[in-house]
């Protein structure tokens, strides 16, 4: 798999922009993965973690694999973690792809100038 340098890769940049409100725990450009730290509301004892795996540099629907995990803690050391199946994964993915398309178009416009 041949990945572009991170700063010139619209998918990578778009993902970092869209997840910028969550602290990151693992960012591995060479491995094609971004994983956030747990993030959420401590009042309801639920937190989310987002993992994005890059499958290609091309901006297309199968370019990313987005997985969202939920952790719910009853007590301090009594937590249950599960993978969320549903729209949130697709919404994050669609948001990243839309932003990547804009970034790619802007980069192409700058080249033409």
Short mmCIF file of N, CA, C and O in Angstrom, two decimals:
data_model
loop_
_atom_site.label_atom_id
_atom_site.label_comp_id
_atom_site.label_asym_id
_atom_site.label_seq_id
_atom_site.Cartn_x
_atom_site.Cartn_y
_atom_site.Cartn_z
N UNK A 1 0.84 -1.17 0.00
CA UNK A 1 0.00 0.00 0.00
C UNK A 1 0.89 1.24 0.00
O UNK A 1 1.82 1.33 0.78
N UNK A 2 0.60 2.20 -0.84
CA UNK A 2 1.42 3.39 -0.96
C UNK A 2 0.62 4.61 -0.51
O UNK A 2 -0.33 5.00 -1.15
N UNK A 3 1.01 5.19 0.64
CA UNK A 3 0.30 6.35 1.18
C UNK A 3 1.08 7.62 0.90
O UNK A 3 2.31 7.62 0.95
N UNK A 4 0.37 8.70 0.63
CA UNK A 4 1.00 10.02 0.47
C UNK A 4 1.48 10.51 1.82
O UNK A 4 1.01 10.06 2.85
N UNK A 5 2.40 11.47 1.81
CA UNK A 5 2.83 12.10 3.04
C UNK A 5 1.61 12.72 3.72
O UNK A 5 0.75 13.30 3.07
N UNK A 6 1.53 12.63 5.02
CA UNK A 6 0.34 13.01 5.79
C UNK A 6 -0.20 14.40 5.48
O UNK A 6 -1.39 14.59 5.30
N UNK A 7 0.68 15.40 5.39
CA UNK A 7 0.20 16.77 5.20
C UNK A 7 -0.41 16.98 3.81
O UNK A 7 -1.16 17.93 3.61
N UNK A 8 -0.11 16.11 2.87
CA UNK A 8 -0.69 16.25 1.53
C UNK A 8 -1.83 15.26 1.29
O UNK A 8 -2.41 15.25 0.22
N UNK A 9 -2.16 14.45 2.26
CA UNK A 9 -3.21 13.45 2.11
C UNK A 9 -4.54 14.03 2.61
O UNK A 9 -4.72 14.21 3.81
N UNK A 10 -5.49 14.31 1.71
CA UNK A 10 -6.75 14.92 2.13
C UNK A 10 -7.56 14.06 3.09
O UNK A 10 -8.21 14.60 3.99
N UNK A 11 -7.55 12.74 2.93
CA UNK A 11 -8.30 11.88 3.85
C UNK A 11 -7.74 11.98 5.27
O UNK A 11 -8.48 12.07 6.24
N UNK A 12 -6.43 11.94 5.37
CA UNK A 12 -5.76 12.02 6.67
C UNK A 12 -6.06 13.37 7.33
O UNK A 12 -6.44 13.43 8.50
N UNK A 13 -5.87 14.45 6.58
CA UNK A 13 -6.10 15.79 7.11
C UNK A 13 -7.56 15.98 7.52
O UNK A 13 -7.86 16.56 8.57
N UNK A 14 -8.49 15.50 6.70
CA UNK A 14 -9.91 15.63 7.01
C UNK A 14 -10.28 14.87 8.28
O UNK A 14 -11.06 15.36 9.10
N UNK A 15 -9.69 13.69 8.45
CA UNK A 15 -9.97 12.90 9.65
C UNK A 15 -9.48 13.62 10.90
O UNK A 15 -10.20 13.72 11.90
N UNK A 16 -8.27 14.16 10.85
CA UNK A 16 -7.74 14.90 11.99
C UNK A 16 -8.60 16.13 12.29
O UNK A 16 -8.85 16.44 13.46
N UNK A 17 -9.06 16.82 11.27
CA UNK A 17 -9.93 17.98 11.47
C UNK A 17 -11.25 17.58 12.12
O UNK A 17 -11.72 18.25 13.04
N UNK A 18 -11.85 16.52 11.63
CA UNK A 18 -13.17 16.11 12.13
C UNK A 18 -13.10 15.56 13.56
O UNK A 18 -14.07 15.63 14.29
N UNK A 19 -11.96 15.00 13.93
CA UNK A 19 -11.81 14.43 15.28
C UNK A 19 -11.02 15.34 16.22
O UNK A 19 -10.62 14.90 17.29
N UNK A 20 -10.84 16.59 15.84
CA UNK A 20 -9.97 17.48 16.62
C UNK A 20 -10.49 17.82 18.02
O UNK A 20 -9.75 18.30 18.86
N UNK A 21 -11.75 17.55 18.31
CA UNK A 21 -12.31 17.83 19.63
C UNK A 21 -12.06 16.69 20.64
O UNK A 21 -12.32 16.83 21.83
N UNK A 22 -11.53 15.56 20.15
CA UNK A 22 -11.26 14.40 21.00
C UNK A 22 -9.75 14.21 21.09
O UNK A 22 -9.07 14.21 20.06
N UNK A 23 -9.21 14.01 22.29
CA UNK A 23 -7.77 13.71 22.38
C UNK A 23 -7.45 12.42 21.63
O UNK A 23 -8.24 11.47 21.63
N UNK A 24 -6.30 12.39 20.98
CA UNK A 24 -5.89 11.21 20.22
C UNK A 24 -4.98 10.33 21.07
O UNK A 24 -4.13 10.84 21.79
N UNK A 25 -5.17 9.03 20.98
CA UNK A 25 -4.31 8.11 21.74
C UNK A 25 -3.30 7.41 20.85
O UNK A 25 -2.24 7.02 21.30
N UNK A 26 -3.63 7.23 19.56
CA UNK A 26 -2.71 6.56 18.64
C UNK A 26 -2.89 7.14 17.25
O UNK A 26 -3.98 7.09 16.69
N UNK A 27 -1.80 7.69 16.71
CA UNK A 27 -1.81 8.23 15.36
C UNK A 27 -0.61 7.61 14.65
O UNK A 27 0.53 7.91 14.98
N UNK A 28 -0.90 6.73 13.71
CA UNK A 28 0.17 6.02 13.00
C UNK A 28 -0.06 6.16 11.50
O UNK A 28 -0.83 5.40 10.91
N UNK A 29 0.60 7.15 10.91
CA UNK A 29 0.41 7.38 9.49
C UNK A 29 0.89 6.20 8.66
O UNK A 29 0.22 5.77 7.73
N UNK A 30 2.04 5.66 9.02
CA UNK A 30 2.60 4.53 8.27
C UNK A 30 1.67 3.33 8.34
O UNK A 30 1.52 2.58 7.38
N UNK A 31 1.03 3.13 9.47
CA UNK A 31 0.10 2.01 9.64
C UNK A 31 -1.31 2.33 9.17
O UNK A 31 -2.17 1.45 9.12
N UNK A 32 -1.57 3.59 8.87
CA UNK A 32 -2.88 3.98 8.36
C UNK A 32 -3.98 3.91 9.39
O UNK A 32 -5.08 3.44 9.09
N UNK A 33 -3.69 4.41 10.62
CA UNK A 33 -4.71 4.33 11.65
C UNK A 33 -4.68 5.56 12.55
O UNK A 33 -3.62 6.12 12.83
N UNK A 34 -5.86 6.00 12.96
CA UNK A 34 -6.03 7.05 13.96
C UNK A 34 -7.02 6.53 14.99
O UNK A 34 -8.12 6.09 14.62
N UNK A 35 -6.63 6.57 16.26
CA UNK A 35 -7.51 6.12 17.34
C UNK A 35 -7.58 7.23 18.38
O UNK A 35 -6.55 7.73 18.83
N UNK A 36 -8.79 7.59 18.76
CA UNK A 36 -8.96 8.62 19.77
C UNK A 36 -8.86 7.99 21.16
O UNK A 36 -8.95 6.78 21.32
N UNK A 37 -8.71 8.86 22.14
CA UNK A 37 -8.80 8.44 23.53
C UNK A 37 -10.29 8.32 23.87
O UNK A 37 -11.15 8.70 23.07
N UNK A 38 -10.60 7.80 25.04
CA UNK A 38 -11.99 7.77 25.48
C UNK A 38 -12.45 9.20 25.72
O UNK A 38 -11.71 10.02 26.26
N UNK A 39 -13.66 9.51 25.30
CA UNK A 39 -14.18 10.86 25.41
C UNK A 39 -15.66 10.79 25.73
O UNK A 39 -16.40 10.00 25.15
N UNK A 40 -16.10 11.62 26.67
CA UNK A 40 -17.52 11.63 26.94
C UNK A 40 -17.89 12.39 28.18
O UNK A 40 -17.10 13.14 28.76
N UNK A 41 -19.10 12.15 28.60
CA UNK A 41 -19.70 12.82 29.73
C UNK A 41 -19.53 11.97 30.98
O UNK A 41 -20.04 10.86 31.05
N UNK A 42 -18.81 12.49 31.95
CA UNK A 42 -18.57 11.71 33.18
C UNK A 42 -19.83 11.59 34.04
O UNK A 42 -19.92 10.69 34.86
N UNK A 43 -20.80 12.47 33.84
CA UNK A 43 -22.03 12.41 34.63
C UNK A 43 -22.84 11.16 34.34
O UNK A 43 -23.44 10.58 35.24
N UNK A 44 -22.89 10.72 33.10
CA UNK A 44 -23.67 9.52 32.78
C UNK A 44 -22.79 8.28 32.65
O UNK A 44 -23.27 7.22 32.28
N UNK A 45 -21.50 8.42 32.97
CA UNK A 45 -20.55 7.30 32.98
C UNK A 45 -20.40 6.58 31.65
O UNK A 45 -20.13 5.40 31.60
N UNK A 46 -20.61 7.30 30.55
CA UNK A 46 -20.42 6.73 29.22
C UNK A 46 -19.36 7.52 28.47
O UNK A 46 -19.33 8.75 28.53
N UNK A 47 -18.51 6.79 27.77
CA UNK A 47 -17.48 7.41 26.95
C UNK A 47 -17.41 6.70 25.61
O UNK A 47 -17.76 5.53 25.50
N UNK A 48 -16.94 7.43 24.59
CA UNK A 48 -16.79 6.88 23.25
C UNK A 48 -15.34 6.95 22.82
O UNK A 48 -14.59 7.83 23.24
N UNK A 49 -14.97 6.03 21.97
CA UNK A 49 -13.64 6.00 21.34
C UNK A 49 -13.87 5.73 19.86
O UNK A 49 -14.69 4.90 19.49
N UNK A 50 -13.13 6.45 19.01
CA UNK A 50 -13.28 6.31 17.56
C UNK A 50 -11.97 5.79 16.98
O UNK A 50 -10.90 6.31 17.29
N UNK A 51 -12.07 4.77 16.13
CA UNK A 51 -10.91 4.23 15.42
C UNK A 51 -11.17 4.36 13.93
O UNK A 51 -12.23 3.96 13.44
N UNK A 52 -10.20 4.96 13.23
CA UNK A 52 -10.32 5.12 11.78
C UNK A 52 -9.13 4.40 11.15
O UNK A 52 -7.98 4.67 11.48
N UNK A 53 -9.45 3.49 10.25
CA UNK A 53 -8.41 2.76 9.52
C UNK A 53 -8.50 3.17 8.05
O UNK A 53 -9.57 3.17 7.46
N UNK A 54 -7.35 3.54 7.48
CA UNK A 54 -7.29 4.00 6.09
C UNK A 54 -6.97 2.81 5.19
O UNK A 54 -5.98 2.12 5.40
N UNK A 55 -7.83 2.59 4.20
CA UNK A 55 -7.68 1.45 3.30
C UNK A 55 -7.10 1.86 1.94
O UNK A 55 -6.60 1.03 1.20
N UNK A 56 -7.20 3.16 1.63
CA UNK A 56 -6.66 3.70 0.38
C UNK A 56 -6.53 5.21 0.52
O UNK A 56 -7.13 5.80 1.42
N UNK A 57 -5.77 5.83 -0.36
CA UNK A 57 -5.66 7.29 -0.41
C UNK A 57 -6.79 7.93 -1.19
O UNK A 57 -7.03 9.12 -1.09
N UNK A 58 -7.46 7.14 -2.00
CA UNK A 58 -8.50 7.68 -2.86
C UNK A 58 -9.73 8.05 -2.05
O UNK A 58 -10.10 7.34 -1.12
N UNK A 59 -10.34 9.16 -2.42
CA UNK A 59 -11.54 9.62 -1.72
C UNK A 59 -12.73 8.91 -2.32
O UNK A 59 -13.27 9.30 -3.35
N UNK A 60 -13.11 7.82 -1.66
CA UNK A 60 -14.26 7.02 -2.11
C UNK A 60 -14.86 6.33 -0.89
O UNK A 60 -14.27 6.29 0.18
N UNK A 61 -16.04 5.78 -1.05
CA UNK A 61 -16.80 5.26 0.09
C UNK A 61 -16.12 4.11 0.83
O UNK A 61 -16.35 3.93 2.02
N UNK A 62 -15.27 3.36 0.15
CA UNK A 62 -14.60 2.24 0.82
C UNK A 62 -13.17 2.58 1.24
O UNK A 62 -12.37 1.70 1.53
N UNK A 63 -12.85 3.86 1.32
CA UNK A 63 -11.49 4.29 1.66
C UNK A 63 -11.19 4.19 3.16
O UNK A 63 -10.03 4.07 3.56
N UNK A 64 -12.23 4.24 3.98
CA UNK A 64 -12.07 4.26 5.43
C UNK A 64 -12.90 3.20 6.10
O UNK A 64 -13.99 2.87 5.64
N UNK A 65 -12.39 2.72 7.21
CA UNK A 65 -13.17 1.85 8.09
C UNK A 65 -13.26 2.58 9.43
O UNK A 65 -12.24 2.78 10.09
N UNK A 66 -14.46 3.03 9.79
CA UNK A 66 -14.66 3.77 11.03
C UNK A 66 -15.39 2.87 12.02
O UNK A 66 -16.44 2.31 11.71
N UNK A 67 -14.81 2.74 13.21
CA UNK A 67 -15.42 1.94 14.27
C UNK A 67 -15.54 2.82 15.52
O UNK A 67 -14.58 3.50 15.89
N UNK A 68 -16.70 2.79 16.14
CA UNK A 68 -16.93 3.55 17.37
C UNK A 68 -17.21 2.56 18.49
O UNK A 68 -18.00 1.62 18.33
N UNK A 69 -16.53 2.78 19.61
CA UNK A 69 -16.70 1.94 20.79
C UNK A 69 -17.33 2.77 21.90
O UNK A 69 -17.08 3.97 22.01
N UNK A 70 -18.13 2.10 22.72
CA UNK A 70 -18.75 2.76 23.87
C UNK A 70 -18.32 2.03 25.13
O UNK A 70 -18.30 0.81 25.18
N UNK A 71 -17.97 2.83 26.15
CA UNK A 71 -17.60 2.27 27.45
C UNK A 71 -18.55 2.86 28.48
O UNK A 71 -18.73 4.06 28.58
N UNK A 72 -19.18 1.98 29.23
CA UNK A 72 -20.09 2.40 30.29
C UNK A 72 -19.57 1.83 31.61
O UNK A 72 -19.37 0.62 31.72
N UNK A 73 -19.36 2.71 32.57
CA UNK A 73 -18.83 2.30 33.87
C UNK A 73 -19.88 2.48 34.96
O UNK A 73 -20.42 3.56 35.14
N UNK A 74 -20.14 1.39 35.66
CA UNK A 74 -21.07 1.43 36.80
C UNK A 74 -20.32 1.97 38.02
O UNK A 74 -20.80 2.83 38.72
N UNK A 75 -19.14 1.42 38.24
CA UNK A 75 -18.24 1.86 39.30
C UNK A 75 -16.88 2.11 38.68
O UNK A 75 -16.67 1.86 37.50
N UNK A 76 -15.93 2.54 39.48
CA UNK A 76 -14.61 2.90 38.97
C UNK A 76 -13.96 1.77 38.18
O UNK A 76 -13.48 1.96 37.08
N UNK A 77 -13.94 0.58 38.70
CA UNK A 77 -13.29 -0.54 38.02
C UNK A 77 -14.28 -1.55 37.45
O UNK A 77 -13.96 -2.71 37.26
N UNK A 78 -15.48 -1.11 37.19
CA UNK A 78 -16.50 -1.99 36.65
C UNK A 78 -17.07 -1.38 35.37
O UNK A 78 -18.10 -0.72 35.39
N UNK A 79 -16.36 -1.61 34.27
CA UNK A 79 -16.75 -1.01 32.99
C UNK A 79 -17.07 -2.09 31.96
O UNK A 79 -16.48 -3.17 31.98
N UNK A 80 -17.97 -1.75 31.08
CA UNK A 80 -18.34 -2.64 29.99
C UNK A 80 -18.11 -1.90 28.67
O UNK A 80 -18.58 -0.77 28.49
N UNK A 81 -17.36 -2.51 27.77
CA UNK A 81 -17.04 -1.90 26.48
C UNK A 81 -17.72 -2.68 25.36
O UNK A 81 -17.72 -3.90 25.37
N UNK A 82 -18.28 -1.93 24.42
CA UNK A 82 -18.94 -2.59 23.28
C UNK A 82 -18.73 -1.76 22.02
O UNK A 82 -18.51 -0.55 22.07
N UNK A 83 -18.79 -2.44 20.91
CA UNK A 83 -18.69 -1.79 19.60
C UNK A 83 -20.09 -1.29 19.24
O UNK A 83 -21.07 -2.01 19.39
N UNK A 84 -20.15 -0.06 18.78
CA UNK A 84 -21.44 0.51 18.38
C UNK A 84 -21.68 0.18 16.90
O UNK A 84 -20.84 0.48 16.06
N UNK A 85 -22.79 -0.43 16.63
CA UNK A 85 -23.19 -0.70 15.25
C UNK A 85 -24.31 0.28 14.93
O UNK A 85 -25.24 0.44 15.70
N UNK A 86 -24.20 0.97 13.84
CA UNK A 86 -25.28 1.89 13.51
C UNK A 86 -24.81 3.09 12.72
O UNK A 86 -23.73 3.11 12.14
N UNK A 87 -25.65 4.11 12.74
CA UNK A 87 -25.45 5.29 11.91
C UNK A 87 -24.25 6.13 12.29
O UNK A 87 -23.69 6.81 11.44
N UNK A 88 -23.85 6.15 13.54
CA UNK A 88 -22.76 7.04 13.95
C UNK A 88 -21.48 6.76 13.17
O UNK A 88 -20.78 7.67 12.76
N UNK A 89 -21.19 5.49 12.91
CA UNK A 89 -20.01 5.12 12.12
C UNK A 89 -20.10 5.72 10.72
O UNK A 89 -19.14 6.31 10.22
N UNK A 90 -21.25 5.55 10.09
CA UNK A 90 -21.45 6.06 8.73
C UNK A 90 -21.47 7.58 8.68
O UNK A 90 -21.01 8.18 7.72
N UNK A 91 -22.01 8.23 9.73
CA UNK A 91 -22.05 9.68 9.77
C UNK A 91 -20.64 10.26 9.88
O UNK A 91 -20.31 11.25 9.21
N UNK A 92 -19.80 9.67 10.72
CA UNK A 92 -18.42 10.12 10.86
C UNK A 92 -17.68 9.92 9.54
O UNK A 92 -16.98 10.81 9.05
N UNK A 93 -17.85 8.75 8.96
CA UNK A 93 -17.19 8.44 7.68
C UNK A 93 -17.61 9.42 6.59
O UNK A 93 -16.78 9.96 5.86
N UNK A 94 -18.91 9.67 6.46
CA UNK A 94 -19.42 10.59 5.44
C UNK A 94 -18.89 12.00 5.66
O UNK A 94 -18.51 12.69 4.71
N UNK A 95 -18.81 12.42 6.91
CA UNK A 95 -18.30 13.75 7.24
C UNK A 95 -16.83 13.88 6.84
O UNK A 95 -16.42 14.89 6.26
N UNK A 96 -16.05 12.85 7.11
CA UNK A 96 -14.63 12.85 6.74
C UNK A 96 -14.49 12.88 5.22
O UNK A 96 -13.69 13.66 4.67
N UNK A 97 -15.26 12.06 4.52
CA UNK A 97 -15.17 12.00 3.06
C UNK A 97 -15.57 13.33 2.41
O UNK A 97 -14.93 13.77 1.45
N UNK A 98 -16.61 13.97 2.95
CA UNK A 98 -17.02 15.28 2.41
C UNK A 98 -15.91 16.31 2.59
O UNK A 98 -15.59 17.06 1.67
N UNK A 99 -15.32 16.34 3.78
CA UNK A 99 -14.25 17.31 4.04
C UNK A 99 -13.02 17.00 3.18
O UNK A 99 -12.37 17.91 2.66
N UNK A 100 -12.70 15.73 3.01
CA UNK A 100 -11.55 15.33 2.18
C UNK A 100 -11.76 15.77 0.74
O UNK A 100 -10.82 16.22 0.08
N UNK A 101 -12.98 15.67 0.24
CA UNK A 101 -13.28 16.10 -1.13
C UNK A 101 -13.04 17.60 -1.29
O UNK A 101 -12.47 18.05 -2.29
N UNK A 102 -13.44 18.38 -0.27
CA UNK A 102 -13.22 19.82 -0.30
C UNK A 102 -11.73 20.13 -0.28
O UNK A 102 -11.24 20.95 -1.05
N UNK A 103 -10.99 19.47 0.62
CA UNK A 103 -9.54 19.69 0.72
C UNK A 103 -8.84 19.32 -0.59
O UNK A 103 -7.92 20.02 -1.03
N UNK A 104 -9.26 18.24 -1.20
CA UNK A 104 -8.67 17.80 -2.46
C UNK A 104 -8.93 18.81 -3.57
O UNK A 104 -8.05 19.14 -4.36
N UNK A 105 -10.16 19.31 -3.62
CA UNK A 105 -10.53 20.31 -4.63
C UNK A 105 -9.72 21.60 -4.42
O UNK A 105 -9.26 22.20 -5.39
N UNK A 106 -9.57 22.02 -3.15
CA UNK A 106 -8.78 23.23 -2.86
C UNK A 106 -7.32 23.04 -3.28
O UNK A 106 -6.72 23.95 -3.83
N UNK A 107 -6.77 21.86 -3.02
CA UNK A 107 -5.38 21.59 -3.40
C UNK A 107 -5.22 21.61 -4.92
O UNK A 107 -4.23 22.13 -5.44
N UNK A 108 -6.18 21.07 -5.63
CA UNK A 108 -6.13 21.06 -7.09
C UNK A 108 -6.22 22.48 -7.64
O UNK A 108 -5.55 22.83 -8.62
N UNK A 109 -7.05 23.31 -7.03
CA UNK A 109 -7.18 24.71 -7.46
C UNK A 109 -5.89 25.48 -7.27
O UNK A 109 -5.51 26.30 -8.10
N UNK A 110 -5.19 25.21 -6.17
CA UNK A 110 -3.92 25.88 -5.90
C UNK A 110 -2.84 25.47 -6.91
O UNK A 110 -2.01 26.28 -7.29
N UNK A 111 -2.89 24.22 -7.35
CA UNK A 111 -1.93 23.75 -8.35
C UNK A 111 -2.14 24.45 -9.69
O UNK A 111 -1.20 24.69 -10.43
N UNK A 112 -3.41 24.72 -9.99
CA UNK A 112 -3.75 25.35 -11.27
C UNK A 112 -3.40 26.84 -11.32
O UNK A 112 -3.35 27.42 -12.39
N UNK A 113 -3.19 27.44 -10.16
CA UNK A 113 -2.90 28.89 -10.12
C UNK A 113 -1.51 29.21 -10.58
O UNK A 113 -0.58 28.56 -10.53
#
